Amino acid sequence: MSQEQPQRPRADQFPEQQPIKYGDVFDVSGELASQPIKPRDAALMQATENQTLGQTQKGSPASVMQSAAAVNTATGLVHRDDISDIARNQGVSISETKVGGNRLITESVGSQVVGQFVEPDVPMNDPGLALDKSAITIGEALEASALTPAGDKPLDQSDAAAIQAAEMKATGKNQTEPGGLGAIAQSAATRNTRTMPDLQKTTLADVVSGAREKLGADKAVTREDAEGVIGAELRNKADMRTTPGGVAATMAAAATLNQNKLEFL
């Protein structure tokens, strides 16, 4: 079941000095909906996300819970050592289910789901091993996305974010190159929001075709590269799902193929 991405709460959203409850920011019901979000609930979810996913993602349930708990604590409505009955007695959990070539990740407090998203499955083998000369590069993976059905769709902010992340992985820099592929993608995404007819919008293929020539540098795709691009795309999509055949999906596929090649070396 797909859920709407939870919204990070602000103190001015709750002027009557009522604590922010689970039902205010998550699609939950029953007892949990009426429970205030408390600091140790958020800490538990953060620790669980870090252990399972490697880090707390922007916009994730843990991130939203931390913001809500901070507001509740700042207004004096909960103590910084408080924990809700459900979190204490039933705990929090994250589960992963393989669905085709994707991972369905579900986050829960007690028995109720507070977050669910899908991302491509990327192999967890050692990324530091040297890849052979036939390994798929980031530029090649970007160009591959132009050849999928996703290549014909108007480029949006999630595509631009994924392309920018891919460019930074390729160049090894922490910023996009002025006039480079990431900057072109961001400009196109911004322009598309102002262009009404889809036929007049810049497509994903328009931007990533010839990516190898547009990138300042290139390298073989690794698991870390793919995960960084997947995260960038997910953070900019309200449904928290990567685009089939899009930039994140082709990067994940390239990382998988490269890793499979390593296993036969």
Tab-separated table of C-alpha atoms in Angstrom:
chain	number	residue	atom	x	y	z
A	1	MET	CA	0.000	0.000	0.000
A	2	SER	CA	1.440	3.316	-1.059
A	3	GLN	CA	1.217	6.179	1.396
A	4	GLU	CA	1.492	9.916	0.970
A	5	GLN	CA	4.836	11.254	2.119
A	6	PRO	CA	4.470	12.590	5.687
A	7	GLN	CA	4.899	16.318	6.118
A	8	ARG	CA	7.527	17.743	8.445
A	9	PRO	CA	5.607	19.606	11.209
A	10	ARG	CA	6.200	23.171	12.384
A	11	ALA	CA	5.348	24.693	15.726
A	12	ASP	CA	3.126	27.380	14.130
A	13	GLN	CA	0.886	24.662	12.701
A	14	PHE	CA	-0.347	23.859	16.213
A	15	PRO	CA	-1.206	27.209	17.859
A	16	GLU	CA	-3.436	25.725	20.574
A	17	GLN	CA	-0.476	24.096	22.322
A	18	GLN	CA	-1.641	20.566	21.759
A	19	PRO	CA	1.140	18.015	21.296
A	20	ILE	CA	1.683	16.764	17.770
A	21	LYS	CA	0.174	13.300	17.594
A	22	TYR	CA	0.855	10.438	15.220
A	23	GLY	CA	-2.499	11.034	13.545
A	24	ASP	CA	-1.469	14.615	12.720
A	25	VAL	CA	1.422	13.579	10.471
A	26	PHE	CA	0.849	9.913	9.550
A	27	ASP	CA	-2.052	7.983	8.036
A	28	VAL	CA	-2.744	5.900	11.149
A	29	SER	CA	-5.820	5.188	13.278
A	30	GLY	CA	-6.918	3.922	16.663
A	31	GLU	CA	-4.853	4.415	19.791
A	32	LEU	CA	-1.675	5.310	17.928
A	33	ALA	CA	-3.352	8.230	16.132
A	34	SER	CA	-4.084	9.912	19.484
A	35	GLN	CA	-0.606	9.320	20.960
A	36	PRO	CA	1.793	12.308	21.089
A	37	ILE	CA	5.062	11.736	19.258
A	38	LYS	CA	7.726	11.600	21.947
A	39	PRO	CA	11.518	11.968	21.821
A	40	ARG	CA	12.379	8.355	22.566
A	41	ASP	CA	9.908	7.170	19.916
A	42	ALA	CA	11.837	9.261	17.372
A	43	ALA	CA	15.188	8.023	18.693
A	44	LEU	CA	14.058	4.407	18.339
A	45	MET	CA	12.944	4.931	14.754
A	46	GLN	CA	16.151	6.787	13.890
A	47	ALA	CA	18.272	3.967	15.299
A	48	THR	CA	16.211	1.389	13.412
A	49	GLU	CA	16.522	3.301	10.124
A	50	ASN	CA	20.273	3.693	10.619
A	51	GLN	CA	20.687	-0.009	11.334
A	52	THR	CA	18.493	-1.202	8.460
A	53	LEU	CA	18.947	1.460	5.778
A	54	GLY	CA	22.384	2.818	6.678
A	55	GLN	CA	21.144	6.337	7.442
A	56	THR	CA	18.090	8.428	8.228
A	57	GLN	CA	16.635	9.612	4.927
A	58	LYS	CA	15.332	13.151	4.428
A	59	GLY	CA	11.533	13.089	4.727
A	60	SER	CA	11.528	9.592	6.250
A	61	PRO	CA	9.308	8.621	9.232
A	62	ALA	CA	12.283	8.995	11.588
A	63	SER	CA	12.982	12.498	10.271
A	64	VAL	CA	9.324	13.519	10.644
A	65	MET	CA	9.133	12.004	14.135
A	66	GLN	CA	12.281	13.859	15.199
A	67	SER	CA	10.784	17.168	14.062
A	68	ALA	CA	7.477	16.480	15.809
A	69	ALA	CA	9.175	15.389	19.030
A	70	ALA	CA	11.377	18.503	18.957
A	71	VAL	CA	8.297	20.734	18.649
A	72	ASN	CA	6.520	18.854	21.463
A	73	THR	CA	9.572	19.163	23.711
A	74	ALA	CA	10.170	22.840	22.900
A	75	THR	CA	6.592	23.714	23.835
A	76	GLY	CA	6.912	21.820	27.127
A	77	LEU	CA	4.175	19.336	26.240
A	78	VAL	CA	6.427	16.291	26.555
A	79	HIS	CA	9.670	15.598	28.407
A	80	ARG	CA	12.833	14.794	26.466
A	81	ASP	CA	12.970	11.333	28.095
A	82	ASP	CA	9.334	10.441	27.315
A	83	ILE	CA	8.310	7.417	25.248
A	84	SER	CA	4.809	6.476	24.139
A	85	ASP	CA	3.152	3.332	25.475
A	86	ILE	CA	2.949	1.769	22.017
A	87	ALA	CA	6.621	2.390	21.213
A	88	ARG	CA	7.627	1.041	24.642
A	89	ASN	CA	5.441	-2.040	24.566
A	90	GLN	CA	5.324	-2.922	20.869
A	91	GLY	CA	8.426	-1.221	19.518
A	92	VAL	CA	9.177	0.131	16.041
A	93	SER	CA	10.239	-1.908	13.042
A	94	ILE	CA	11.394	-1.795	9.430
A	95	SER	CA	10.824	-4.689	7.052
A	96	GLU	CA	12.023	-5.301	3.508
A	97	THR	CA	10.242	-7.404	0.894
A	98	LYS	CA	11.597	-8.213	-2.556
A	99	VAL	CA	9.078	-7.357	-5.275
A	100	GLY	CA	10.507	-8.238	-8.671
A	101	GLY	CA	13.745	-6.301	-8.936
A	102	ASN	CA	12.737	-3.824	-6.228
A	103	ARG	CA	12.746	-3.609	-2.449
A	104	LEU	CA	9.491	-2.695	-0.677
A	105	ILE	CA	10.513	-1.027	2.596
A	106	THR	CA	7.861	-0.695	5.297
A	107	GLU	CA	8.302	1.255	8.543
A	108	SER	CA	5.930	0.697	11.459
A	109	VAL	CA	5.221	1.877	14.978
A	110	GLY	CA	3.599	-0.995	16.812
A	111	SER	CA	1.402	-2.735	14.274
A	112	GLN	CA	0.653	0.359	12.167
A	113	VAL	CA	2.543	1.417	9.044
A	114	VAL	CA	3.899	4.964	9.144
A	115	GLY	CA	5.951	4.841	5.950
A	116	GLN	CA	6.344	2.692	2.873
A	117	PHE	CA	8.413	3.147	-0.254
A	118	VAL	CA	9.892	1.186	-3.141
A	119	GLU	CA	13.460	1.359	-4.420
A	120	PRO	CA	15.504	-0.761	-6.833
A	121	ASP	CA	17.449	-3.615	-5.285
A	122	VAL	CA	21.197	-3.035	-5.408
A	123	PRO	CA	23.690	-5.818	-4.587
A	124	MET	CA	25.533	-5.447	-1.285
A	125	ASN	CA	28.904	-6.895	-2.341
A	126	ASP	CA	32.227	-5.126	-1.836
A	127	PRO	CA	32.124	-1.944	-3.952
A	128	GLY	CA	35.843	-1.332	-3.657
A	129	LEU	CA	36.869	-4.111	-6.032
A	130	ALA	CA	38.348	-2.988	-9.336
A	131	LEU	CA	35.937	-3.203	-12.253
A	132	ASP	CA	37.075	-4.421	-15.665
A	133	LYS	CA	37.150	-2.234	-18.752
A	134	SER	CA	33.782	-3.552	-19.920
A	135	ALA	CA	32.019	-2.225	-16.796
A	136	ILE	CA	29.089	0.118	-17.414
A	137	THR	CA	29.902	3.729	-16.641
A	138	ILE	CA	27.681	6.406	-15.140
A	139	GLY	CA	27.507	8.160	-18.501
A	140	GLU	CA	26.421	4.953	-20.207
A	141	ALA	CA	23.775	4.301	-17.557
A	142	LEU	CA	22.381	7.812	-18.038
A	143	GLU	CA	22.274	7.324	-21.784
A	144	ALA	CA	20.468	4.000	-21.275
A	145	SER	CA	17.623	5.765	-19.474
A	146	ALA	CA	17.041	7.803	-22.641
A	147	LEU	CA	16.233	4.582	-24.500
A	148	THR	CA	13.529	3.411	-22.070
A	149	PRO	CA	9.880	4.579	-22.078
A	150	ALA	CA	10.866	6.952	-19.261
A	151	GLY	CA	13.040	8.812	-21.737
A	152	ASP	CA	9.931	10.216	-23.411
A	153	LYS	CA	8.446	11.714	-20.259
A	154	PRO	CA	8.859	15.406	-19.402
A	155	LEU	CA	11.880	15.843	-17.153
A	156	ASP	CA	10.894	16.780	-13.592
A	157	GLN	CA	12.669	17.730	-10.370
A	158	SER	CA	13.224	14.120	-9.301
A	159	ASP	CA	14.972	13.422	-12.622
A	160	ALA	CA	17.099	16.552	-12.265
A	161	ALA	CA	18.110	15.616	-8.717
A	162	ALA	CA	19.083	12.106	-9.826
A	163	ILE	CA	21.115	13.457	-12.763
A	164	GLN	CA	22.874	15.956	-10.501
A	165	ALA	CA	23.733	13.176	-8.034
A	166	ALA	CA	25.022	10.996	-10.889
A	167	GLU	CA	27.192	13.832	-12.196
A	168	MET	CA	28.727	14.396	-8.747
A	169	LYS	CA	29.449	10.670	-8.439
A	170	ALA	CA	31.115	10.715	-11.863
A	171	THR	CA	33.273	13.785	-11.178
A	172	GLY	CA	33.953	13.068	-7.503
A	173	LYS	CA	32.920	16.621	-6.604
A	174	ASN	CA	30.363	17.782	-4.043
A	175	GLN	CA	28.741	20.231	-6.414
A	176	THR	CA	27.431	20.273	-9.958
A	177	GLU	CA	29.543	21.694	-12.755
A	178	PRO	CA	28.474	25.156	-14.028
A	179	GLY	CA	26.968	24.541	-17.443
A	180	GLY	CA	27.314	20.801	-16.935
A	181	LEU	CA	24.772	18.008	-17.233
A	182	GLY	CA	23.303	18.572	-13.770
A	183	ALA	CA	22.863	22.287	-14.395
A	184	ILE	CA	21.228	21.559	-17.754
A	185	ALA	CA	18.841	19.121	-16.064
A	186	GLN	CA	17.897	21.584	-13.324
A	187	SER	CA	17.280	24.348	-15.848
A	188	ALA	CA	15.080	22.031	-17.911
A	189	ALA	CA	13.089	20.891	-14.861
A	190	THR	CA	12.464	24.495	-13.826
A	191	ARG	CA	11.479	25.472	-17.371
A	192	ASN	CA	9.102	22.496	-17.619
A	193	THR	CA	7.119	23.726	-14.609
A	194	ARG	CA	6.365	26.887	-16.597
A	195	THR	CA	5.524	25.140	-19.883
A	196	MET	CA	1.937	23.904	-20.028
A	197	PRO	CA	1.665	21.517	-23.045
A	198	ASP	CA	3.691	18.330	-22.507
A	199	LEU	CA	4.742	18.343	-26.155
A	200	GLN	CA	6.683	21.555	-25.527
A	201	LYS	CA	8.477	20.240	-22.450
A	202	THR	CA	12.047	18.966	-22.374
A	203	THR	CA	12.136	15.187	-21.967
A	204	LEU	CA	14.518	13.061	-19.947
A	205	ALA	CA	16.011	11.768	-23.200
A	206	ASP	CA	16.655	15.329	-24.417
A	207	VAL	CA	18.959	15.871	-21.430
A	208	VAL	CA	20.711	12.515	-20.912
A	209	SER	CA	21.320	11.605	-24.572
A	210	GLY	CA	25.060	11.946	-25.160
A	211	ALA	CA	25.686	12.046	-21.409
A	212	ARG	CA	29.225	10.697	-21.770
A	213	GLU	CA	30.205	13.782	-23.747
A	214	LYS	CA	28.338	16.149	-21.418
A	215	LEU	CA	29.919	14.834	-18.203
A	216	GLY	CA	33.199	16.360	-17.056
A	217	ALA	CA	34.409	12.871	-16.083
A	218	ASP	CA	33.102	9.324	-16.028
A	219	LYS	CA	33.579	6.130	-14.016
A	220	ALA	CA	32.168	2.639	-13.609
A	221	VAL	CA	28.919	2.481	-11.629
A	222	THR	CA	29.254	1.051	-8.106
A	223	ARG	CA	26.678	0.188	-5.474
A	224	GLU	CA	27.401	3.450	-3.591
A	225	ASP	CA	26.896	5.462	-6.776
A	226	ALA	CA	23.538	3.792	-7.427
A	227	GLU	CA	22.345	4.240	-3.847
A	228	GLY	CA	23.229	7.934	-3.893
A	229	VAL	CA	21.268	8.478	-7.100
A	230	ILE	CA	18.318	6.422	-5.830
A	231	GLY	CA	18.191	8.527	-2.660
A	232	ALA	CA	18.265	11.794	-4.620
A	233	GLU	CA	15.402	10.673	-6.868
A	234	LEU	CA	13.269	9.360	-3.972
A	235	ARG	CA	13.669	12.533	-1.910
A	236	ASN	CA	12.143	14.537	-4.744
A	237	LYS	CA	9.126	12.306	-5.403
A	238	ALA	CA	5.965	12.573	-3.319
A	239	ASP	CA	5.132	8.881	-3.814
A	240	MET	CA	8.665	7.800	-2.757
A	241	ARG	CA	8.956	5.488	-5.772
A	242	THR	CA	11.683	5.524	-8.387
A	243	THR	CA	10.609	5.950	-12.013
A	244	PRO	CA	10.613	2.624	-13.914
A	245	GLY	CA	13.392	2.875	-16.478
A	246	GLY	CA	14.442	6.259	-15.092
A	247	VAL	CA	17.853	7.449	-13.939
A	248	ALA	CA	17.831	5.680	-10.562
A	249	ALA	CA	16.535	2.430	-12.037
A	250	THR	CA	19.163	2.315	-14.798
A	251	MET	CA	21.937	3.163	-12.332
A	252	ALA	CA	20.773	0.315	-10.082
A	253	ALA	CA	20.698	-2.058	-13.049
A	254	ALA	CA	24.198	-0.974	-14.091
A	255	ALA	CA	25.553	-1.514	-10.569
A	256	THR	CA	24.011	-4.993	-10.526
A	257	LEU	CA	25.516	-5.914	-13.903
A	258	ASN	CA	28.928	-4.598	-12.878
A	259	GLN	CA	28.823	-6.557	-9.635
A	260	ASN	CA	27.804	-9.731	-11.461
A	261	LYS	CA	30.821	-9.311	-13.729
A	262	LEU	CA	33.066	-9.099	-10.663
A	263	GLU	CA	31.760	-12.400	-9.353
A	264	PHE	CA	33.037	-14.166	-12.464
A	265	LEU	CA	36.493	-12.562	-12.489
